[in-house]
Coordinates of C-alpha atoms in Angstrom, one line a residue:
M3 CA 0.8 -17.4 15.4
D4 CA -2.7 -17.6 13.9
F5 CA -3.6 -15.7 10.8
T6 CA -7.2 -16.9 10.8
P7 CA -9.4 -13.8 10.4
T8 CA -11.8 -12.9 13.2
E9 CA -15.5 -12.8 12.4
E10 CA -15.2 -9.0 12.3
Q11 CA -12.2 -9.1 10.0
A12 CA -13.8 -11.6 7.6
A13 CA -17.0 -9.6 7.4
A14 CA -15.1 -6.4 6.6
R15 CA -13.0 -8.2 4.0
D16 CA -16.1 -9.6 2.3
L17 CA -17.9 -6.3 2.3
A18 CA -14.8 -4.6 0.8
A19 CA -14.6 -7.3 -1.9
R20 CA -18.2 -6.6 -2.9
I21 CA -17.7 -2.8 -3.0
F22 CA -14.5 -3.0 -5.0
G23 CA -15.9 -5.7 -7.3
D24 CA -19.1 -3.6 -8.0
L25 CA -17.5 -0.2 -8.4
A26 CA -13.8 -0.6 -9.5
T27 CA -14.6 -2.0 -12.9
P28 CA -12.1 -1.5 -15.8
E29 CA -14.5 0.9 -17.5
R30 CA -14.8 3.1 -14.4
L31 CA -11.1 3.0 -13.7
A32 CA -10.3 4.0 -17.3
A33 CA -12.7 6.9 -17.0
A34 CA -11.0 8.1 -13.7
G35 CA -7.7 8.7 -15.5
T36 CA -5.0 9.4 -13.0
G37 CA -7.2 10.7 -10.3
S38 CA -9.1 9.0 -7.5
D39 CA -12.5 7.4 -7.7
A40 CA -14.6 9.6 -5.5
E41 CA -17.7 7.3 -5.6
T42 CA -15.8 4.3 -4.5
W43 CA -14.1 6.2 -1.7
K44 CA -17.5 7.5 -0.5
A45 CA -18.9 4.0 -0.6
L46 CA -16.0 2.6 1.5
C47 CA -16.3 5.3 4.1
A48 CA -20.1 5.1 4.2
A49 CA -19.8 1.3 4.8
G50 CA -17.6 2.1 7.8
L51 CA -14.6 0.2 6.4
V52 CA -12.0 3.0 7.1
A53 CA -13.2 3.5 10.7
A54 CA -13.3 -0.3 11.2
V55 CA -9.6 -0.6 10.8
A56 CA -9.2 0.9 14.3
D57 CA -10.9 -2.3 15.6
T58 CA -9.7 -4.9 13.1
G59 CA -6.0 -3.9 13.4
L60 CA -3.2 -4.0 10.9
L61 CA -4.1 -7.6 9.9
G62 CA -7.6 -6.5 9.1
L63 CA -6.3 -3.6 7.0
V64 CA -4.0 -6.0 5.1
L65 CA -7.0 -8.1 4.3
L66 CA -8.9 -5.1 3.0
L67 CA -6.0 -3.9 0.9
E68 CA -5.7 -7.3 -0.7
E69 CA -9.2 -6.7 -2.0
Q70 CA -8.3 -3.3 -3.2
G71 CA -5.2 -4.6 -5.0
R72 CA -7.2 -7.3 -6.9
T73 CA -9.1 -4.5 -8.6
T74 CA -6.5 -1.7 -8.4
A75 CA -9.3 0.6 -7.2
Q76 CA -8.0 4.2 -7.2
V77 CA -8.7 5.3 -3.6
P78 CA -6.3 6.5 -0.8
F79 CA -7.3 3.6 1.4
A80 CA -3.9 2.4 2.4
A81 CA -2.5 5.9 2.9
S82 CA -5.3 7.3 5.0
C83 CA -5.5 4.3 7.2
V84 CA -1.7 3.9 7.8
Y85 CA -0.7 7.5 8.1
G86 CA -3.9 8.8 9.5
L87 CA -6.1 6.3 11.4
L88 CA -3.5 3.9 12.7
A89 CA -0.8 6.5 13.3
V90 CA -3.0 8.8 15.3
S91 CA -4.6 5.9 17.2
A92 CA -1.2 4.6 18.2
H93 CA 0.7 7.8 18.7
G94 CA -1.7 10.7 18.9
S95 CA -2.6 12.5 22.1
P96 CA -6.1 12.0 23.5
E97 CA -7.0 15.4 22.2
Q98 CA -5.6 14.5 18.7
R99 CA -7.5 11.3 18.6
D100 CA -10.8 13.0 19.6
R101 CA -10.3 15.7 17.1
L102 CA -8.9 13.8 14.1
L103 CA -10.1 10.2 14.1
P104 CA -13.9 10.9 13.4
G105 CA -13.0 12.8 10.2
I106 CA -10.5 10.2 9.1
G107 CA -13.0 7.4 9.8
D108 CA -15.8 9.0 7.8
G109 CA -13.5 10.1 4.9
T110 CA -14.0 13.9 5.3
A111 CA -10.3 14.0 6.3
V112 CA -7.8 12.1 4.1
V113 CA -4.2 11.7 5.3
C114 CA -1.2 10.8 3.2
G115 CA 2.4 10.2 4.2
A116 CA 5.9 11.6 3.5
V117 CA 7.9 9.3 5.8
F118 CA 10.1 7.1 3.6
E119 CA 12.8 9.7 2.9
P120 CA 12.9 12.1 5.9
E121 CA 16.2 13.7 5.1
G122 CA 14.7 16.5 3.0
V123 CA 12.6 18.1 5.7
R124 CA 13.8 20.2 8.7
A125 CA 11.8 21.5 11.7
D126 CA 12.7 24.5 13.8
A127 CA 12.1 25.0 17.5
A128 CA 8.7 26.4 16.9
G129 CA 7.5 23.4 14.9
R130 CA 7.7 25.0 11.5
L131 CA 8.8 22.8 8.7
S132 CA 10.9 23.6 5.6
G133 CA 12.0 21.4 2.7
T134 CA 10.6 19.5 -0.3
V135 CA 9.3 16.0 -0.7
P136 CA 9.4 15.3 -4.5
V137 CA 6.7 12.7 -4.5
V138 CA 3.9 12.0 -2.1
P139 CA 1.3 9.5 -3.2
W140 CA -2.4 10.6 -2.8
L141 CA -1.3 14.2 -1.9
R142 CA -3.9 15.6 -4.3
D143 CA -6.7 14.0 -2.3
A144 CA -5.3 14.7 1.1
T145 CA -6.4 17.3 3.7
H146 CA -3.4 16.4 5.9
V147 CA 0.0 14.8 5.3
L148 CA 2.1 13.1 7.9
V149 CA 5.7 14.3 7.5
A150 CA 8.9 12.9 8.9
D151 CA 11.8 15.4 9.5
D152 CA 15.5 14.8 9.3
R153 CA 15.5 13.8 13.0
R154 CA 12.8 11.2 12.4
R155 CA 10.1 13.1 14.2
L156 CA 6.5 13.0 12.9
W157 CA 4.5 16.1 12.1
L158 CA 0.9 16.4 10.9
V159 CA 0.6 19.2 8.3
R160 CA -2.5 20.6 6.7
T161 CA -2.1 20.5 2.9
A162 CA -3.9 23.9 2.8
D163 CA -0.9 25.4 4.6
A164 CA 1.7 23.9 2.2
R165 CA 2.4 24.1 -1.6
C166 CA 1.2 21.0 -3.4
A167 CA 1.9 20.5 -7.1
P168 CA 0.6 17.6 -9.2
V169 CA 3.0 14.8 -10.1
E170 CA 2.3 11.8 -12.3
L171 CA 3.6 8.4 -11.3
T172 CA 3.8 5.0 -13.0
A173 CA 0.5 4.1 -11.3
P174 CA -2.5 6.6 -11.0
W175 CA -2.0 7.5 -7.3
A176 CA -3.0 11.2 -7.4
A177 CA 0.5 12.1 -6.3
G178 CA 2.0 15.5 -5.7
R179 CA 5.1 17.4 -4.8
L180 CA 5.1 18.8 -1.3
T181 CA 6.9 22.1 -0.6
L182 CA 7.2 23.3 3.0
D183 CA 8.4 26.8 3.8
G184 CA 8.0 27.6 7.4
T185 CA 4.8 25.5 7.4
P186 CA 3.3 24.9 10.8
G187 CA 3.3 21.2 11.9
E188 CA 1.6 19.4 14.7
P189 CA 3.9 16.9 16.5
V190 CA 2.6 13.3 16.5
G191 CA 4.0 10.7 19.0
G192 CA 7.4 10.4 20.6
E193 CA 10.8 8.8 19.6
D194 CA 9.3 5.4 18.7
A195 CA 6.5 6.7 16.5
Y196 CA 8.6 7.0 13.3
D197 CA 9.8 3.4 13.3
D198 CA 6.4 2.1 14.1
V199 CA 4.7 4.1 11.3
L200 CA 7.4 3.1 8.8
A201 CA 7.0 -0.6 9.6
T202 CA 3.2 -0.3 9.5
A203 CA 3.4 1.3 6.1
R204 CA 5.7 -1.4 4.8
T205 CA 3.4 -4.1 6.0
A206 CA 0.2 -2.5 4.7
F207 CA 1.6 -1.8 1.2
A208 CA 3.0 -5.3 1.0
G209 CA -0.6 -6.5 1.6
L210 CA -1.7 -4.2 -1.2
Q211 CA 0.9 -5.7 -3.4
A212 CA -0.3 -9.2 -2.6
G213 CA -3.7 -8.2 -3.9
V214 CA -2.3 -6.6 -7.0
C215 CA -0.3 -9.8 -7.8
A216 CA -3.3 -12.0 -7.1
G217 CA -5.4 -10.0 -9.5
S218 CA -2.8 -10.1 -12.2
L219 CA -2.4 -13.8 -11.8
A220 CA -6.2 -14.4 -11.9
R221 CA -6.4 -12.5 -15.2
A222 CA -3.6 -14.5 -16.6
V223 CA -5.2 -17.8 -15.6
E224 CA -8.5 -16.8 -17.2
H225 CA -6.8 -15.7 -20.4
T226 CA -4.6 -18.8 -20.8
N227 CA -7.6 -21.1 -20.1
T228 CA -9.8 -19.5 -22.8
R229 CA -7.1 -18.5 -25.4
E230 CA -6.3 -21.4 -27.7
Q231 CA -3.3 -22.1 -29.8
F232 CA -3.2 -25.0 -32.3
G233 CA -6.5 -26.2 -30.9
R234 CA -5.4 -26.3 -27.2
P235 CA -5.7 -23.8 -24.4
L236 CA -2.5 -21.9 -23.6
A237 CA -2.9 -23.2 -20.0
A238 CA -2.2 -26.7 -21.3
K239 CA 1.4 -25.9 -22.2
Q240 CA 4.0 -26.8 -19.5
G241 CA 5.9 -23.6 -19.9
V242 CA 2.7 -21.5 -19.1
Q243 CA 1.9 -23.8 -16.1
L244 CA 5.5 -23.3 -14.7
R245 CA 5.4 -19.5 -15.1
A246 CA 1.9 -19.4 -13.4
A247 CA 3.0 -21.7 -10.6
D248 CA 6.1 -19.6 -9.8
A249 CA 3.9 -16.5 -9.8
Y250 CA 1.5 -18.2 -7.4
M251 CA 4.3 -19.1 -5.0
D252 CA 5.6 -15.6 -5.1
T253 CA 2.2 -14.2 -4.4
E254 CA 1.7 -16.5 -1.4
A255 CA 5.1 -15.5 -0.1
I256 CA 4.1 -11.8 -0.2
R257 CA 0.8 -12.6 1.5
V258 CA 2.1 -14.7 4.3
T259 CA 5.0 -12.4 5.2
A260 CA 2.6 -9.4 5.3
Y261 CA 0.2 -11.4 7.5
E262 CA 3.0 -12.3 9.9
A263 CA 4.2 -8.8 10.3
A264 CA 0.7 -7.5 10.7
W265 CA -0.2 -10.2 13.2
R266 CA 2.9 -9.4 15.3
R267 CA 2.0 -5.7 15.4
D268 CA -1.5 -6.4 16.5
A269 CA -0.2 -8.8 19.2
G270 CA 2.1 -6.1 20.6
L271 CA 5.3 -7.9 19.4
V272 CA 8.3 -6.3 17.8
Y273 CA 8.1 -6.7 14.1
A274 CA 10.6 -4.4 12.3
T275 CA 12.5 -7.2 10.6
H276 CA 9.2 -8.9 9.7
A277 CA 7.9 -5.7 8.0
L278 CA 11.2 -5.5 6.1
T279 CA 10.9 -9.1 5.0
A280 CA 7.3 -8.4 3.8
A281 CA 8.5 -5.3 1.9
W282 CA 11.4 -7.3 0.3
W283 CA 9.0 -10.0 -1.0
A284 CA 6.5 -7.4 -2.1
S285 CA 9.2 -5.5 -4.0
E286 CA 11.3 -8.3 -5.4
A287 CA 8.7 -10.9 -6.0
G288 CA 5.9 -8.5 -6.8
Q289 CA 7.6 -7.2 -9.9
R290 CA 8.2 -10.8 -11.1
V291 CA 4.5 -11.6 -10.7
V292 CA 3.2 -8.6 -12.6
H293 CA 5.7 -9.2 -15.4
T294 CA 4.5 -12.8 -15.6
G295 CA 0.9 -11.7 -15.7
Q296 CA 1.5 -9.4 -18.6
H297 CA 3.8 -11.9 -20.4
L298 CA 1.2 -14.7 -20.2
H299 CA -1.3 -12.5 -22.0
G300 CA 1.1 -12.5 -25.0
G301 CA 0.4 -9.7 -27.5
T302 CA -2.7 -8.7 -25.5
G303 CA -0.5 -7.8 -22.6
A304 CA 1.1 -5.1 -24.7
D305 CA -2.2 -3.3 -24.9
L306 CA -1.9 -0.3 -22.6
E307 CA -5.7 -0.2 -22.2
H308 CA -6.0 -3.9 -21.2
P309 CA -6.9 -4.4 -17.4
V310 CA -3.8 -6.5 -16.8
H311 CA -1.6 -3.5 -17.7
R312 CA -3.0 -1.7 -14.7
H313 CA -1.8 -4.4 -12.4
F314 CA 1.6 -4.2 -14.1
L315 CA 1.8 -0.4 -13.4
W316 CA 0.6 -0.8 -9.8
G317 CA 3.1 -3.6 -9.2
R318 CA 6.0 -1.6 -10.5
Q319 CA 4.9 1.5 -8.5
L320 CA 4.7 -0.5 -5.3
D321 CA 8.2 -1.9 -6.0
A322 CA 9.5 1.6 -6.3
Y323 CA 7.6 2.9 -3.3
L324 CA 8.7 0.2 -0.9
G325 CA 12.3 0.5 -2.2
C326 CA 13.8 -1.8 -4.7
G327 CA 14.6 -5.3 -3.4
S328 CA 18.3 -4.8 -3.0
E329 CA 17.8 -1.6 -0.9
V330 CA 15.3 -3.3 1.4
L331 CA 17.5 -6.4 1.7
Q332 CA 20.5 -4.2 2.6
E333 CA 18.5 -2.5 5.4
L334 CA 17.3 -5.8 6.7
G335 CA 20.9 -7.2 6.7
E336 CA 22.2 -4.1 8.5
L337 CA 19.4 -4.4 11.1
I338 CA 20.2 -8.1 11.7
A339 CA 24.0 -7.4 11.8
S340 CA 23.5 -4.6 14.4
G341 CA 22.1 -7.1 16.9
E342 CA 18.9 -5.1 17.2
A343 CA 16.8 -7.5 15.2
E344 CA 14.0 -9.2 17.1
T345 CA 13.3 -12.9 17.1

């Protein structure tokens, strides 16, 4: 395996870093409240970064999401790429790809996903969906939502045809409650589509968590190197160094497992257990890292308006979204025990 970015992937990552660094400042994020940052989203789409994911693959997307996570930029980048661009590219019909991908690529269409808990939605023979999904991240921004039903089939639903009520989460993800009542759905893909989209989502959001953790740790390092106690920087204390080192190793574990899962998908290899492994690290280790980042700020970390607190909120939200570590580990163990796990 080789995780070295291609020239195209590296260029896209560097461009994303500049856009997020310039626009996703703490002041702008605070002004955005719990909604999305329309200007940042417009800049990303105008730069062609959403459309580029079709060529850079899942590994390229993970690299871009790392940069988003470092700044906790409030845009539906992960959702629209995973549930829209990559899902339609891999599983949509030629007609669906021609009709949907241009709008997703330029940002005029935004897709979010309701796939992690499919049991609450049913589809009749005519393709009309009924049920409720209590929480769908980025639903308030979306023009379409990719929905999984209780038979693990995927349907694309226009949000204009459904009932969407705002819901506030731990992190400001412009979420909503999706209610379907005989809502028309457009089928996407065959029997293997659900498993692939779920694994893709786990990998992508693990990459986002790697960026969130890296950003939290970077803030902690800066703080402990400049904050002095008894005439010495906090970073000179062994206890601080050990906590930071553990957080660094956890962050690297999240990153490398996300890279491996993404690389395997791009290479056409089976990767379900690798995606679960990345999700476990992102959930279990991610919450450790953001706790450390806040803890190393001391009393400053208790300030809800301090930028490090945003990383804490995002880290805990990603932990919940991916499934707590014990749940993910149980699913991984059951998959291995069933003999269906890949090597």
